[in-house]
Structure formats: C-alpha cells, structure tokens
Amino acid sequence: MSYLPMIFVIAAATLAARVGGFHLARRSLPPTFDRFLAWVAVAAFAALAVPDIVDGPGTVPGRVLGAIAAAVVVGRSLPYWAALLSGMVVFWAIGAVA
Amino acid sequence: MPLWPGVVPFAVAIAVAARATGFSSVETQLLSLTVFAGAAQATIVSMTASGAAAVSVAFTTILLNLRHLLYGMVLRRLMDPHERPRPEVGGAVLTDEGFGLTIQHAREHRGISAFMLGSGASLYLIWNLATLAGILFGSALPDPEKIGLAFLFPLTFIALLRPLVETRLAVGVAVFAAVLMLVLTQFLSGGVALPLASCGAALFGTVVETRARR
C-alpha cells in the first residue's frame, strides 16, 4: 500500500498553515486578538510538554525532576543544550536509583 | 543548532518506527522532507500502525498542524512590515522549536525573518539527516525509546517555555494549558486536543488580561 497520497495531502495542508498565518496577520487585527496571539506560545509549549511528563518513558519522579532541572538551567540563562543535558542526566540518575 | 540534541533522537525514532510500520524508505524520508513536523510525523506513524484509515490520519494530523497558522500570525505581528527575506520563505520551514527560538530572538533583536529562516533551515537539515540515519542504520542504533531519549521531546518544550513564564499570569496560562490538555486527552486524540488546549489557554490568558486592564 502506498502512503504517498496521504503524505502529500498532509504536507500541502501543513505548508498552507505555515505560510497562511503570515498572510492573515498582515491585516489589521482587533487588540483583543493581538493579546490572544501573545499567549499562544506559552499555551502551546505547555500543552506539548506536559502529556509526556505525566505519562512518558522512565519514572514519574525522574521525568518531573528532569523537567525542573531543565527549567532551572534555562532560567539561569544557560544555553538550551545545557538544559537538555541536565534534564536527561537527572532523568537517568533518578531512573537508575528507582 | 542549540536544539539539535533534542530533535536528532526524535527523528531517528520516528524513522525507525515508520519503517517498522510499513512505510518504505522513500516514504519515510518524504515524510521528513515534506511534512517536517515531529509531532505530526509521530502521529501519522502511530495512527497508521494502529490501523487507522488514511483519511482519519490526515484529518487528525492536519488539525494538529493548525497551530502553525497561529505561529505565523504571532511572528508576523512581531516583524517589521517590510522585512527581508519575505516571512513566508522562513515560515515554510517553521516548527515548534523554530517558533520558540524565534520568539526568544525577537525579544532582543530585529531581523526576525532572517533568523527564522536560518533556524528553520538548520533544523530542516539536521531533521532530514537524522531521518536518513534512522532509515539506513536504525537496526544497528540503540532504541531511543529504551534508553529514555524520548524524554528529550518534553524537555525541549520545557526549555522553550521557561523564559516565557515570567509573570503570575503566564504561569497561570501554562498551568491552564497543561491541565486542559491532560483532561482533553482523556476523551480526544492528541491531534485534536492540542489545538483546543492551546487556544483555550490562550483565550484564558486574554480574558484575564483584558479584565485586569479595565
């Protein structure tokens, strides 16, 4: 069975969504909608992250403490790779002792 | 480049899973070349593996990717009106990670469009190379799931989220989004729940902020 038609339909729709937002925002928008847009990043990243922390690989304490470690590292203005590394080290360490 | 460590294992894992599900090597690489969205590709593979119809897979994935429409709107509002290159060029390779990096960049710099294109192209290149590695060497590589590398996915978004939550309301919006997502995924697929939770939480922030200004 070929998955090519499905792949191309999804790719075309994704490209349209990616490019379409830039076109839509060229028009003048109500201030309330501008305020809504300002919250999109916070809302989307929280919604993307949390399900895999609640129910993901390893142990719950490992995932929660690993996420906290990554947040602390970024909060201290250290680079993203350091946050990912520290989060994984804590995650693995808790998993090893659990 | 700062998020490469987060995307490489994810791309490899999706490529290995896609091949195991029955996607050919060409189809697996085409997924990364044309769709280029980790959460969407993971959804395509997992739904196909569970026997879902192609129409259902496409519908769910397109819903999931609708958030890119909002990402483009957010970034366009932060740009100067005549930025070069045209925002649509970089927008074509915009991902969650690229969006997060560009938002951070926009806080302190001008020239958002060029940065967006650069970060998007960088992630596109490494994502596709990692997919190719997964196709060619997947059976020889350690299973990313078994060694817990799948945890890099939420960690990436925690790292992108942290600088954005500097007020009590921002924390509230993040918590609201998280709780809403967890509740919605009890009844809906992740592809449907994600745009609903994102929009619901952004709406929550808007309402609270608007009331506070009155």
PDB file of C-alpha atoms in Angstrom:
ATOM      1  CA  MET A   1       0.000   0.000   0.000  1.00  0.00           C
ATOM      2  CA  SER A   2       1.323   3.413  -0.945  1.00  0.00           C
ATOM      3  CA  TYR A   3       1.208   6.148   1.661  1.00  0.00           C
ATOM      4  CA  LEU A   4       2.289   8.805  -0.826  1.00  0.00           C
ATOM      5  CA  PRO A   5      -1.155  10.422  -1.402  1.00  0.00           C
ATOM      6  CA  MET A   6      -1.696  10.747   2.360  1.00  0.00           C
ATOM      7  CA  ILE A   7       1.779  12.207   2.845  1.00  0.00           C
ATOM      8  CA  PHE A   8       1.304  14.812   0.109  1.00  0.00           C
ATOM      9  CA  VAL A   9      -2.139  15.886   1.367  1.00  0.00           C
ATOM     10  CA  ILE A  10      -0.789  16.363   4.896  1.00  0.00           C
ATOM     11  CA  ALA A  11       2.311  18.145   3.569  1.00  0.00           C
ATOM     12  CA  ALA A  12       0.223  20.546   1.465  1.00  0.00           C
ATOM     13  CA  ALA A  13      -2.109  21.353   4.380  1.00  0.00           C
ATOM     14  CA  THR A  14       0.833  21.848   6.731  1.00  0.00           C
ATOM     15  CA  LEU A  15       2.566  24.180   4.296  1.00  0.00           C
ATOM     16  CA  ALA A  16      -0.668  26.143   3.863  1.00  0.00           C
ATOM     17  CA  ALA A  17      -0.963  26.537   7.649  1.00  0.00           C
ATOM     18  CA  ARG A  18       2.688  27.550   7.959  1.00  0.00           C
ATOM     19  CA  VAL A  19       2.525  30.197   5.266  1.00  0.00           C
ATOM     20  CA  GLY A  20      -1.117  31.243   5.725  1.00  0.00           C
ATOM     21  CA  GLY A  21      -0.599  32.692   9.183  1.00  0.00           C
ATOM     22  CA  PHE A  22       1.846  35.281   7.850  1.00  0.00           C
ATOM     23  CA  HIS A  23      -0.679  36.391   5.235  1.00  0.00           C
ATOM     24  CA  LEU A  24      -3.592  36.570   7.673  1.00  0.00           C
ATOM     25  CA  ALA A  25      -1.663  38.698  10.167  1.00  0.00           C
ATOM     26  CA  ARG A  26      -0.906  41.381   7.592  1.00  0.00           C
ATOM     27  CA  ARG A  27      -4.415  42.717   8.045  1.00  0.00           C
ATOM     28  CA  SER A  28      -5.293  44.899  10.968  1.00  0.00           C
ATOM     29  CA  LEU A  29      -6.493  42.799  13.863  1.00  0.00           C
ATOM     30  CA  PRO A  30      -8.513  43.782  16.928  1.00  0.00           C
ATOM     31  CA  PRO A  31      -6.344  44.474  20.015  1.00  0.00           C
ATOM     32  CA  THR A  32      -8.014  41.597  21.835  1.00  0.00           C
ATOM     33  CA  PHE A  33      -6.834  39.184  19.151  1.00  0.00           C
ATOM     34  CA  ASP A  34      -3.322  40.577  19.440  1.00  0.00           C
ATOM     35  CA  ARG A  35      -3.454  39.821  23.170  1.00  0.00           C
ATOM     36  CA  PHE A  36      -4.675  36.298  22.342  1.00  0.00           C
ATOM     37  CA  LEU A  37      -1.719  35.774  19.989  1.00  0.00           C
ATOM     38  CA  ALA A  38       0.680  36.875  22.715  1.00  0.00           C
ATOM     39  CA  TRP A  39      -0.365  33.843  24.794  1.00  0.00           C
ATOM     40  CA  VAL A  40      -0.144  31.251  22.020  1.00  0.00           C
ATOM     41  CA  ALA A  41       3.492  30.310  22.634  1.00  0.00           C
ATOM     42  CA  VAL A  42       3.067  29.751  26.397  1.00  0.00           C
ATOM     43  CA  ALA A  43      -0.132  27.766  25.886  1.00  0.00           C
ATOM     44  CA  ALA A  44       1.183  25.617  23.020  1.00  0.00           C
ATOM     45  CA  PHE A  45       4.525  24.737  24.650  1.00  0.00           C
ATOM     46  CA  ALA A  46       2.856  23.811  27.948  1.00  0.00           C
ATOM     47  CA  ALA A  47       0.311  21.656  26.112  1.00  0.00           C
ATOM     48  CA  LEU A  48       3.058  19.983  24.071  1.00  0.00           C
ATOM     49  CA  ALA A  49       5.311  19.251  27.061  1.00  0.00           C
ATOM     50  CA  VAL A  50       3.030  18.078  29.829  1.00  0.00           C
ATOM     51  CA  PRO A  51       1.479  14.844  28.465  1.00  0.00           C
ATOM     52  CA  ASP A  52       4.923  13.256  28.039  1.00  0.00           C
ATOM     53  CA  ILE A  53       5.966  14.339  31.533  1.00  0.00           C
ATOM     54  CA  VAL A  54       2.858  12.869  33.130  1.00  0.00           C
ATOM     55  CA  ASP A  55       2.970   9.681  31.051  1.00  0.00           C
ATOM     56  CA  GLY A  56       6.268   9.062  29.265  1.00  0.00           C
ATOM     57  CA  PRO A  57       9.440   6.983  29.438  1.00  0.00           C
ATOM     58  CA  GLY A  58      11.075   6.167  32.789  1.00  0.00           C
ATOM     59  CA  THR A  59       9.657   7.059  36.182  1.00  0.00           C
ATOM     60  CA  VAL A  60       7.340   9.927  37.194  1.00  0.00           C
ATOM     61  CA  PRO A  61       9.878  11.395  39.682  1.00  0.00           C
ATOM     62  CA  GLY A  62      12.597  11.151  37.032  1.00  0.00           C
ATOM     63  CA  ARG A  63      10.508  12.988  34.450  1.00  0.00           C
ATOM     64  CA  VAL A  64       9.282  15.659  36.873  1.00  0.00           C
ATOM     65  CA  LEU A  65      12.713  16.338  38.395  1.00  0.00           C
ATOM     66  CA  GLY A  66      14.341  16.219  34.966  1.00  0.00           C
ATOM     67  CA  ALA A  67      11.876  18.822  33.695  1.00  0.00           C
ATOM     68  CA  ILE A  68      12.510  21.007  36.762  1.00  0.00           C
ATOM     69  CA  ALA A  69      16.287  20.720  36.231  1.00  0.00           C
ATOM     70  CA  ALA A  70      15.954  21.811  32.593  1.00  0.00           C
ATOM     71  CA  ALA A  71      13.736  24.745  33.586  1.00  0.00           C
ATOM     72  CA  VAL A  72      16.196  25.864  36.274  1.00  0.00           C
ATOM     73  CA  VAL A  73      19.127  25.750  33.842  1.00  0.00           C
ATOM     74  CA  VAL A  74      17.310  27.827  31.209  1.00  0.00           C
ATOM     75  CA  GLY A  75      16.091  30.175  33.940  1.00  0.00           C
ATOM     76  CA  ARG A  76      19.745  30.912  34.754  1.00  0.00           C
ATOM     77  CA  SER A  77      20.320  31.997  31.152  1.00  0.00           C
ATOM     78  CA  LEU A  78      22.388  28.944  30.306  1.00  0.00           C
ATOM     79  CA  PRO A  79      22.122  27.516  26.764  1.00  0.00           C
ATOM     80  CA  TYR A  80      19.397  25.150  25.620  1.00  0.00           C
ATOM     81  CA  TRP A  81      21.773  22.227  25.133  1.00  0.00           C
ATOM     82  CA  ALA A  82      22.810  22.549  28.801  1.00  0.00           C
ATOM     83  CA  ALA A  83      19.145  22.426  29.805  1.00  0.00           C
ATOM     84  CA  LEU A  84      18.526  19.296  27.731  1.00  0.00           C
ATOM     85  CA  LEU A  85      21.685  17.649  29.059  1.00  0.00           C
ATOM     86  CA  SER A  86      20.945  18.444  32.716  1.00  0.00           C
ATOM     87  CA  GLY A  87      17.355  17.292  32.329  1.00  0.00           C
ATOM     88  CA  MET A  88      18.462  13.976  30.822  1.00  0.00           C
ATOM     89  CA  VAL A  89      21.181  13.441  33.470  1.00  0.00           C
ATOM     90  CA  VAL A  90      18.653  13.941  36.290  1.00  0.00           C
ATOM     91  CA  PHE A  91      16.112  11.742  34.464  1.00  0.00           C
ATOM     92  CA  TRP A  92      18.669   8.928  34.022  1.00  0.00           C
ATOM     93  CA  ALA A  93      20.022   9.299  37.576  1.00  0.00           C
ATOM     94  CA  ILE A  94      16.579   9.048  39.173  1.00  0.00           C
ATOM     95  CA  GLY A  95      15.751   6.135  36.874  1.00  0.00           C
ATOM     96  CA  ALA A  96      18.942   4.338  37.932  1.00  0.00           C
ATOM     97  CA  VAL A  97      18.182   4.537  41.652  1.00  0.00           C
ATOM     98  CA  ALA A  98      14.428   3.949  41.383  1.00  0.00           C
TER      99      ALA A  98
ATOM    100  CA  MET B   1      21.728  24.417  16.464  1.00  0.00           C
ATOM    101  CA  PRO B   2      21.060  24.733  20.240  1.00  0.00           C
ATOM    102  CA  LEU B   3      18.117  22.343  19.899  1.00  0.00           C
ATOM    103  CA  TRP B   4      19.766  19.788  17.623  1.00  0.00           C
ATOM    104  CA  PRO B   5      20.345  17.353  20.541  1.00  0.00           C
ATOM    105  CA  GLY B   6      16.604  17.408  21.160  1.00  0.00           C
ATOM    106  CA  VAL B   7      15.475  16.703  17.618  1.00  0.00           C
ATOM    107  CA  VAL B   8      18.005  14.113  16.406  1.00  0.00           C
ATOM    108  CA  PRO B   9      16.890  11.147  18.559  1.00  0.00           C
ATOM    109  CA  PHE B  10      13.260  12.032  17.859  1.00  0.00           C
ATOM    110  CA  ALA B  11      13.798  11.981  14.081  1.00  0.00           C
ATOM    111  CA  VAL B  12      15.722   8.706  14.286  1.00  0.00           C
ATOM    112  CA  ALA B  13      12.992   7.118  16.433  1.00  0.00           C
ATOM    113  CA  ILE B  14      10.229   8.213  14.051  1.00  0.00           C
ATOM    114  CA  ALA B  15      12.160   6.888  11.044  1.00  0.00           C
ATOM    115  CA  VAL B  16      12.687   3.511  12.724  1.00  0.00           C
ATOM    116  CA  ALA B  17       9.010   3.342  13.740  1.00  0.00           C
ATOM    117  CA  ALA B  18       7.862   4.355  10.246  1.00  0.00           C
ATOM    118  CA  ARG B  19       9.913   1.613   8.613  1.00  0.00           C
ATOM    119  CA  ALA B  20       8.586  -0.930  11.132  1.00  0.00           C
ATOM    120  CA  THR B  21       5.022   0.210  10.367  1.00  0.00           C
ATOM    121  CA  GLY B  22       5.394  -0.416   6.641  1.00  0.00           C
ATOM    122  CA  PHE B  23       6.436   2.946   5.222  1.00  0.00           C
ATOM    123  CA  SER B  24       9.069   2.467   2.514  1.00  0.00           C
ATOM    124  CA  SER B  25      12.437   4.183   2.823  1.00  0.00           C
ATOM    125  CA  VAL B  26      11.375   6.772   0.260  1.00  0.00           C
ATOM    126  CA  GLU B  27       8.067   7.437   2.034  1.00  0.00           C
ATOM    127  CA  THR B  28       9.824   7.726   5.398  1.00  0.00           C
ATOM    128  CA  GLN B  29      12.261  10.295   4.041  1.00  0.00           C
ATOM    129  CA  LEU B  30       9.458  12.109   2.194  1.00  0.00           C
ATOM    130  CA  LEU B  31       7.605  12.492   5.487  1.00  0.00           C
ATOM    131  CA  SER B  32      10.524  14.472   6.845  1.00  0.00           C
ATOM    132  CA  LEU B  33      11.164  16.363   3.612  1.00  0.00           C
ATOM    133  CA  THR B  34       7.567  17.468   3.059  1.00  0.00           C
ATOM    134  CA  VAL B  35       5.722  17.373   6.415  1.00  0.00           C
ATOM    135  CA  PHE B  36       8.754  18.243   8.593  1.00  0.00           C
ATOM    136  CA  ALA B  37       6.876  18.264  11.887  1.00  0.00           C
ATOM    137  CA  GLY B  38       7.863  15.828  14.630  1.00  0.00           C
ATOM    138  CA  ALA B  39       4.569  15.592  16.498  1.00  0.00           C
ATOM    139  CA  ALA B  40       2.674  15.222  13.207  1.00  0.00           C
ATOM    140  CA  GLN B  41       5.020  12.560  11.869  1.00  0.00           C
ATOM    141  CA  ALA B  42       4.807  10.628  15.145  1.00  0.00           C
ATOM    142  CA  THR B  43       1.004  10.819  14.931  1.00  0.00           C
ATOM    143  CA  ILE B  44       0.986   9.642  11.305  1.00  0.00           C
ATOM    144  CA  VAL B  45       3.138   6.647  12.146  1.00  0.00           C
ATOM    145  CA  SER B  46       1.361   5.666  15.370  1.00  0.00           C
ATOM    146  CA  MET B  47      -2.135   6.014  13.877  1.00  0.00           C
ATOM    147  CA  THR B  48      -1.125   4.047  10.779  1.00  0.00           C
ATOM    148  CA  ALA B  49       0.426   1.366  12.974  1.00  0.00           C
ATOM    149  CA  SER B  50      -2.846   1.056  14.888  1.00  0.00           C
ATOM    150  CA  GLY B  51      -4.744   0.507  11.623  1.00  0.00           C
ATOM    151  CA  ALA B  52      -6.431   3.913  11.261  1.00  0.00           C
ATOM    152  CA  ALA B  53      -7.744   4.853   7.810  1.00  0.00           C
ATOM    153  CA  ALA B  54      -5.623   7.260   5.754  1.00  0.00           C
ATOM    154  CA  VAL B  55      -8.423   9.855   5.792  1.00  0.00           C
ATOM    155  CA  SER B  56      -8.583   9.728   9.579  1.00  0.00           C
ATOM    156  CA  VAL B  57      -4.803  10.014   9.867  1.00  0.00           C
ATOM    157  CA  ALA B  58      -4.753  13.002   7.511  1.00  0.00           C
ATOM    158  CA  PHE B  59      -7.639  14.744   9.290  1.00  0.00           C
ATOM    159  CA  THR B  60      -6.076  14.364  12.748  1.00  0.00           C
ATOM    160  CA  THR B  61      -2.636  15.429  11.572  1.00  0.00           C
ATOM    161  CA  ILE B  62      -3.948  18.489   9.735  1.00  0.00           C
ATOM    162  CA  LEU B  63      -5.830  19.538  12.885  1.00  0.00           C
ATOM    163  CA  LEU B  64      -2.656  19.042  14.891  1.00  0.00           C
ATOM    164  CA  ASN B  65      -0.695  21.236  12.491  1.00  0.00           C
ATOM    165  CA  LEU B  66      -3.226  24.072  12.506  1.00  0.00           C
ATOM    166  CA  ARG B  67      -1.249  25.630  15.350  1.00  0.00           C
ATOM    167  CA  HIS B  68       1.289  26.664  12.712  1.00  0.00           C
ATOM    168  CA  LEU B  69      -1.304  29.115  11.438  1.00  0.00           C
ATOM    169  CA  LEU B  70      -1.216  30.813  14.830  1.00  0.00           C
ATOM    170  CA  TYR B  71       2.587  30.645  14.986  1.00  0.00           C
ATOM    171  CA  GLY B  72       2.792  32.531  11.687  1.00  0.00           C
ATOM    172  CA  MET B  73       0.347  35.153  12.911  1.00  0.00           C
ATOM    173  CA  VAL B  74       2.285  35.625  16.158  1.00  0.00           C
ATOM    174  CA  LEU B  75       5.613  36.083  14.368  1.00  0.00           C
ATOM    175  CA  ARG B  76       4.204  38.340  11.633  1.00  0.00           C
ATOM    176  CA  ARG B  77       2.917  40.726  14.296  1.00  0.00           C
ATOM    177  CA  LEU B  78       6.440  40.957  15.743  1.00  0.00           C
ATOM    178  CA  MET B  79       8.090  41.725  12.405  1.00  0.00           C
ATOM    179  CA  ASP B  80       8.702  44.997  10.649  1.00  0.00           C
ATOM    180  CA  PRO B  81       6.305  45.406   7.709  1.00  0.00           C
ATOM    181  CA  HIS B  82       8.972  45.097   5.014  1.00  0.00           C
ATOM    182  CA  GLU B  83      11.344  42.526   6.447  1.00  0.00           C
ATOM    183  CA  ARG B  84      13.526  40.546   4.059  1.00  0.00           C
ATOM    184  CA  PRO B  85      13.585  37.698   3.260  1.00  0.00           C
ATOM    185  CA  ARG B  86       9.820  37.541   2.940  1.00  0.00           C
ATOM    186  CA  PRO B  87       8.391  35.903   6.091  1.00  0.00           C
ATOM    187  CA  GLU B  88       6.666  33.199   4.064  1.00  0.00           C
ATOM    188  CA  VAL B  89      10.060  31.807   2.988  1.00  0.00           C
ATOM    189  CA  GLY B  90      11.190  31.072   6.531  1.00  0.00           C
ATOM    190  CA  GLY B  91       7.626  30.252   7.520  1.00  0.00           C
ATOM    191  CA  ALA B  92       7.654  27.286   5.158  1.00  0.00           C
ATOM    192  CA  VAL B  93      10.164  25.549   7.467  1.00  0.00           C
ATOM    193  CA  LEU B  94       8.749  26.811  10.751  1.00  0.00           C
ATOM    194  CA  THR B  95       8.476  24.235  13.538  1.00  0.00           C
ATOM    195  CA  ASP B  96       7.562  24.364  17.218  1.00  0.00           C
ATOM    196  CA  GLU B  97      11.256  24.583  18.068  1.00  0.00           C
ATOM    197  CA  GLY B  98      11.946  27.239  15.420  1.00  0.00           C
ATOM    198  CA  PHE B  99       8.961  29.236  16.662  1.00  0.00           C
ATOM    199  CA  GLY B 100      10.262  29.124  20.241  1.00  0.00           C
ATOM    200  CA  LEU B 101      13.772  30.192  19.227  1.00  0.00           C
ATOM    201  CA  THR B 102      12.430  33.000  17.030  1.00  0.00           C
ATOM    202  CA  ILE B 103      10.192  34.307  19.823  1.00  0.00           C
ATOM    203  CA  GLN B 104      13.253  34.456  22.078  1.00  0.00           C
ATOM    204  CA  HIS B 105      15.289  36.190  19.369  1.00  0.00           C
ATOM    205  CA  ALA B 106      12.522  38.748  18.779  1.00  0.00           C
ATOM    206  CA  ARG B 107      12.723  39.917  22.399  1.00  0.00           C
ATOM    207  CA  GLU B 108      16.168  41.410  21.891  1.00  0.00           C
ATOM    208  CA  HIS B 109      16.862  41.699  18.171  1.00  0.00           C
ATOM    209  CA  ARG B 110      15.484  42.930  14.896  1.00  0.00           C
ATOM    210  CA  GLY B 111      15.667  40.924  11.658  1.00  0.00           C
ATOM    211  CA  ILE B 112      13.279  38.234  12.845  1.00  0.00           C
ATOM    212  CA  SER B 113      12.602  36.916   9.367  1.00  0.00           C
ATOM    213  CA  ALA B 114      16.254  36.130   8.601  1.00  0.00           C
ATOM    214  CA  PHE B 115      16.683  34.427  11.977  1.00  0.00           C
ATOM    215  CA  MET B 116      13.514  32.373  11.421  1.00  0.00           C
ATOM    216  CA  LEU B 117      14.762  31.217   8.019  1.00  0.00           C
ATOM    217  CA  GLY B 118      18.199  30.363   9.399  1.00  0.00           C
ATOM    218  CA  SER B 119      16.925  28.415  12.404  1.00  0.00           C
ATOM    219  CA  GLY B 120      14.266  26.680  10.275  1.00  0.00           C
ATOM    220  CA  ALA B 121      16.757  25.670   7.589  1.00  0.00           C
ATOM    221  CA  SER B 122      19.197  24.419  10.232  1.00  0.00           C
ATOM    222  CA  LEU B 123      16.520  22.262  11.876  1.00  0.00           C
ATOM    223  CA  TYR B 124      15.283  21.067   8.453  1.00  0.00           C
ATOM    224  CA  LEU B 125      18.765  19.892   7.523  1.00  0.00           C
ATOM    225  CA  ILE B 126      19.505  18.057  10.758  1.00  0.00           C
ATOM    226  CA  TRP B 127      15.974  16.573  10.926  1.00  0.00           C
ATOM    227  CA  ASN B 128      16.325  15.081   7.464  1.00  0.00           C
ATOM    228  CA  LEU B 129      19.863  13.827   8.051  1.00  0.00           C
ATOM    229  CA  ALA B 130      18.706  12.174  11.282  1.00  0.00           C
ATOM    230  CA  THR B 131      15.776  10.610   9.424  1.00  0.00           C
ATOM    231  CA  LEU B 132      18.189   9.248   6.817  1.00  0.00           C
ATOM    232  CA  ALA B 133      20.384   7.856   9.598  1.00  0.00           C
ATOM    233  CA  GLY B 134      17.325   6.178  11.097  1.00  0.00           C
ATOM    234  CA  ILE B 135      16.453   4.614   7.730  1.00  0.00           C
ATOM    235  CA  LEU B 136      19.992   3.416   6.976  1.00  0.00           C
ATOM    236  CA  PHE B 137      21.251   2.427  10.410  1.00  0.00           C
ATOM    237  CA  GLY B 138      18.074   2.137  12.501  1.00  0.00           C
ATOM    238  CA  SER B 139      18.516  -1.544  13.258  1.00  0.00           C
ATOM    239  CA  ALA B 140      22.098  -1.012  14.401  1.00  0.00           C
ATOM    240  CA  LEU B 141      21.388   2.012  16.604  1.00  0.00           C
ATOM    241  CA  PRO B 142      20.264   1.674  20.223  1.00  0.00           C
ATOM    242  CA  ASP B 143      16.496   2.079  20.532  1.00  0.00           C
ATOM    243  CA  PRO B 144      15.967   5.748  21.555  1.00  0.00           C
ATOM    244  CA  GLU B 145      12.823   4.715  23.446  1.00  0.00           C
ATOM    245  CA  LYS B 146      14.625   2.109  25.532  1.00  0.00           C
ATOM    246  CA  ILE B 147      17.327   4.499  26.722  1.00  0.00           C
ATOM    247  CA  GLY B 148      14.761   7.173  27.511  1.00  0.00           C
ATOM    248  CA  LEU B 149      15.719   9.636  24.780  1.00  0.00           C
ATOM    249  CA  ALA B 150      12.027  10.184  24.061  1.00  0.00           C
ATOM    250  CA  PHE B 151      12.125  12.364  27.174  1.00  0.00           C
ATOM    251  CA  LEU B 152      14.053  14.927  25.132  1.00  0.00           C
ATOM    252  CA  PHE B 153      10.758  15.843  23.444  1.00  0.00           C
ATOM    253  CA  PRO B 154       9.032  17.334  26.528  1.00  0.00           C
ATOM    254  CA  LEU B 155      12.376  18.680  27.786  1.00  0.00           C
ATOM    255  CA  THR B 156      12.750  20.725  24.606  1.00  0.00           C
ATOM    256  CA  PHE B 157       9.398  22.383  25.182  1.00  0.00           C
ATOM    257  CA  ILE B 158      10.108  22.976  28.873  1.00  0.00           C
ATOM    258  CA  ALA B 159      13.335  24.730  27.826  1.00  0.00           C
ATOM    259  CA  LEU B 160      11.429  26.862  25.313  1.00  0.00           C
ATOM    260  CA  LEU B 161       8.593  27.548  27.748  1.00  0.00           C
ATOM    261  CA  ARG B 162      10.643  28.615  30.776  1.00  0.00           C
ATOM    262  CA  PRO B 163      11.786  32.054  29.513  1.00  0.00           C
ATOM    263  CA  LEU B 164       8.190  32.893  28.563  1.00  0.00           C
ATOM    264  CA  VAL B 165       6.712  32.385  32.036  1.00  0.00           C
ATOM    265  CA  GLU B 166       7.942  35.394  33.949  1.00  0.00           C
ATOM    266  CA  THR B 167       4.642  36.649  35.359  1.00  0.00           C
ATOM    267  CA  ARG B 168       1.976  35.055  37.529  1.00  0.00           C
ATOM    268  CA  LEU B 169      -0.495  35.210  34.675  1.00  0.00           C
ATOM    269  CA  ALA B 170       1.965  33.446  32.340  1.00  0.00           C
ATOM    270  CA  VAL B 171       2.359  30.681  34.918  1.00  0.00           C
ATOM    271  CA  GLY B 172      -1.427  30.508  35.153  1.00  0.00           C
ATOM    272  CA  VAL B 173      -1.801  30.197  31.379  1.00  0.00           C
ATOM    273  CA  ALA B 174       0.829  27.423  31.261  1.00  0.00           C
ATOM    274  CA  VAL B 175      -0.858  25.504  34.093  1.00  0.00           C
ATOM    275  CA  PHE B 176      -4.271  26.014  32.487  1.00  0.00           C
ATOM    276  CA  ALA B 177      -2.946  24.675  29.153  1.00  0.00           C
ATOM    277  CA  ALA B 178      -1.353  21.672  30.854  1.00  0.00           C
ATOM    278  CA  VAL B 179      -4.468  20.742  32.831  1.00  0.00           C
ATOM    279  CA  LEU B 180      -6.761  21.293  29.843  1.00  0.00           C
ATOM    280  CA  MET B 181      -4.506  19.133  27.652  1.00  0.00           C
ATOM    281  CA  LEU B 182      -4.497  16.327  30.219  1.00  0.00           C
ATOM    282  CA  VAL B 183      -8.288  16.443  30.558  1.00  0.00           C
ATOM    283  CA  LEU B 184      -8.927  16.615  26.808  1.00  0.00           C
ATOM    284  CA  THR B 185      -6.594  13.717  26.004  1.00  0.00           C
ATOM    285  CA  GLN B 186      -8.813  11.521  28.184  1.00  0.00           C
ATOM    286  CA  PHE B 187     -11.545  11.902  25.555  1.00  0.00           C
ATOM    287  CA  LEU B 188      -9.830  13.050  22.344  1.00  0.00           C
ATOM    288  CA  SER B 189      -6.741  12.185  20.342  1.00  0.00           C
ATOM    289  CA  GLY B 190      -3.665  14.319  20.931  1.00  0.00           C
ATOM    290  CA  GLY B 191      -4.051  15.806  17.472  1.00  0.00           C
ATOM    291  CA  VAL B 192      -7.451  17.243  18.329  1.00  0.00           C
ATOM    292  CA  ALA B 193      -6.659  18.044  21.953  1.00  0.00           C
ATOM    293  CA  LEU B 194      -3.520  20.093  21.264  1.00  0.00           C
ATOM    294  CA  PRO B 195      -5.091  22.939  19.246  1.00  0.00           C
ATOM    295  CA  LEU B 196      -8.084  23.012  21.610  1.00  0.00           C
ATOM    296  CA  ALA B 197      -5.912  23.188  24.731  1.00  0.00           C
ATOM    297  CA  SER B 198      -3.600  25.783  23.165  1.00  0.00           C
ATOM    298  CA  CYS B 199      -6.431  28.043  22.038  1.00  0.00           C
ATOM    299  CA  GLY B 200      -8.383  27.520  25.273  1.00  0.00           C
ATOM    300  CA  ALA B 201      -5.429  28.524  27.437  1.00  0.00           C
ATOM    301  CA  ALA B 202      -4.530  31.496  25.213  1.00  0.00           C
ATOM    302  CA  LEU B 203      -8.159  32.605  25.466  1.00  0.00           C
ATOM    303  CA  PHE B 204      -7.981  32.229  29.246  1.00  0.00           C
ATOM    304  CA  GLY B 205      -4.926  34.494  29.335  1.00  0.00           C
ATOM    305  CA  THR B 206      -6.632  37.022  27.075  1.00  0.00           C
ATOM    306  CA  VAL B 207      -9.761  37.202  29.210  1.00  0.00           C
ATOM    307  CA  VAL B 208      -7.848  37.575  32.491  1.00  0.00           C
ATOM    308  CA  GLU B 209      -5.536  40.201  30.994  1.00  0.00           C
ATOM    309  CA  THR B 210      -8.417  42.155  29.451  1.00  0.00           C
ATOM    310  CA  ARG B 211     -10.330  42.208  32.750  1.00  0.00           C
ATOM    311  CA  ALA B 212      -7.241  43.344  34.635  1.00  0.00           C
ATOM    312  CA  ARG B 213      -6.856  46.317  32.288  1.00  0.00           C
ATOM    313  CA  ARG B 214     -10.376  47.599  32.906  1.00  0.00           C
TER     314      ARG B 214
END
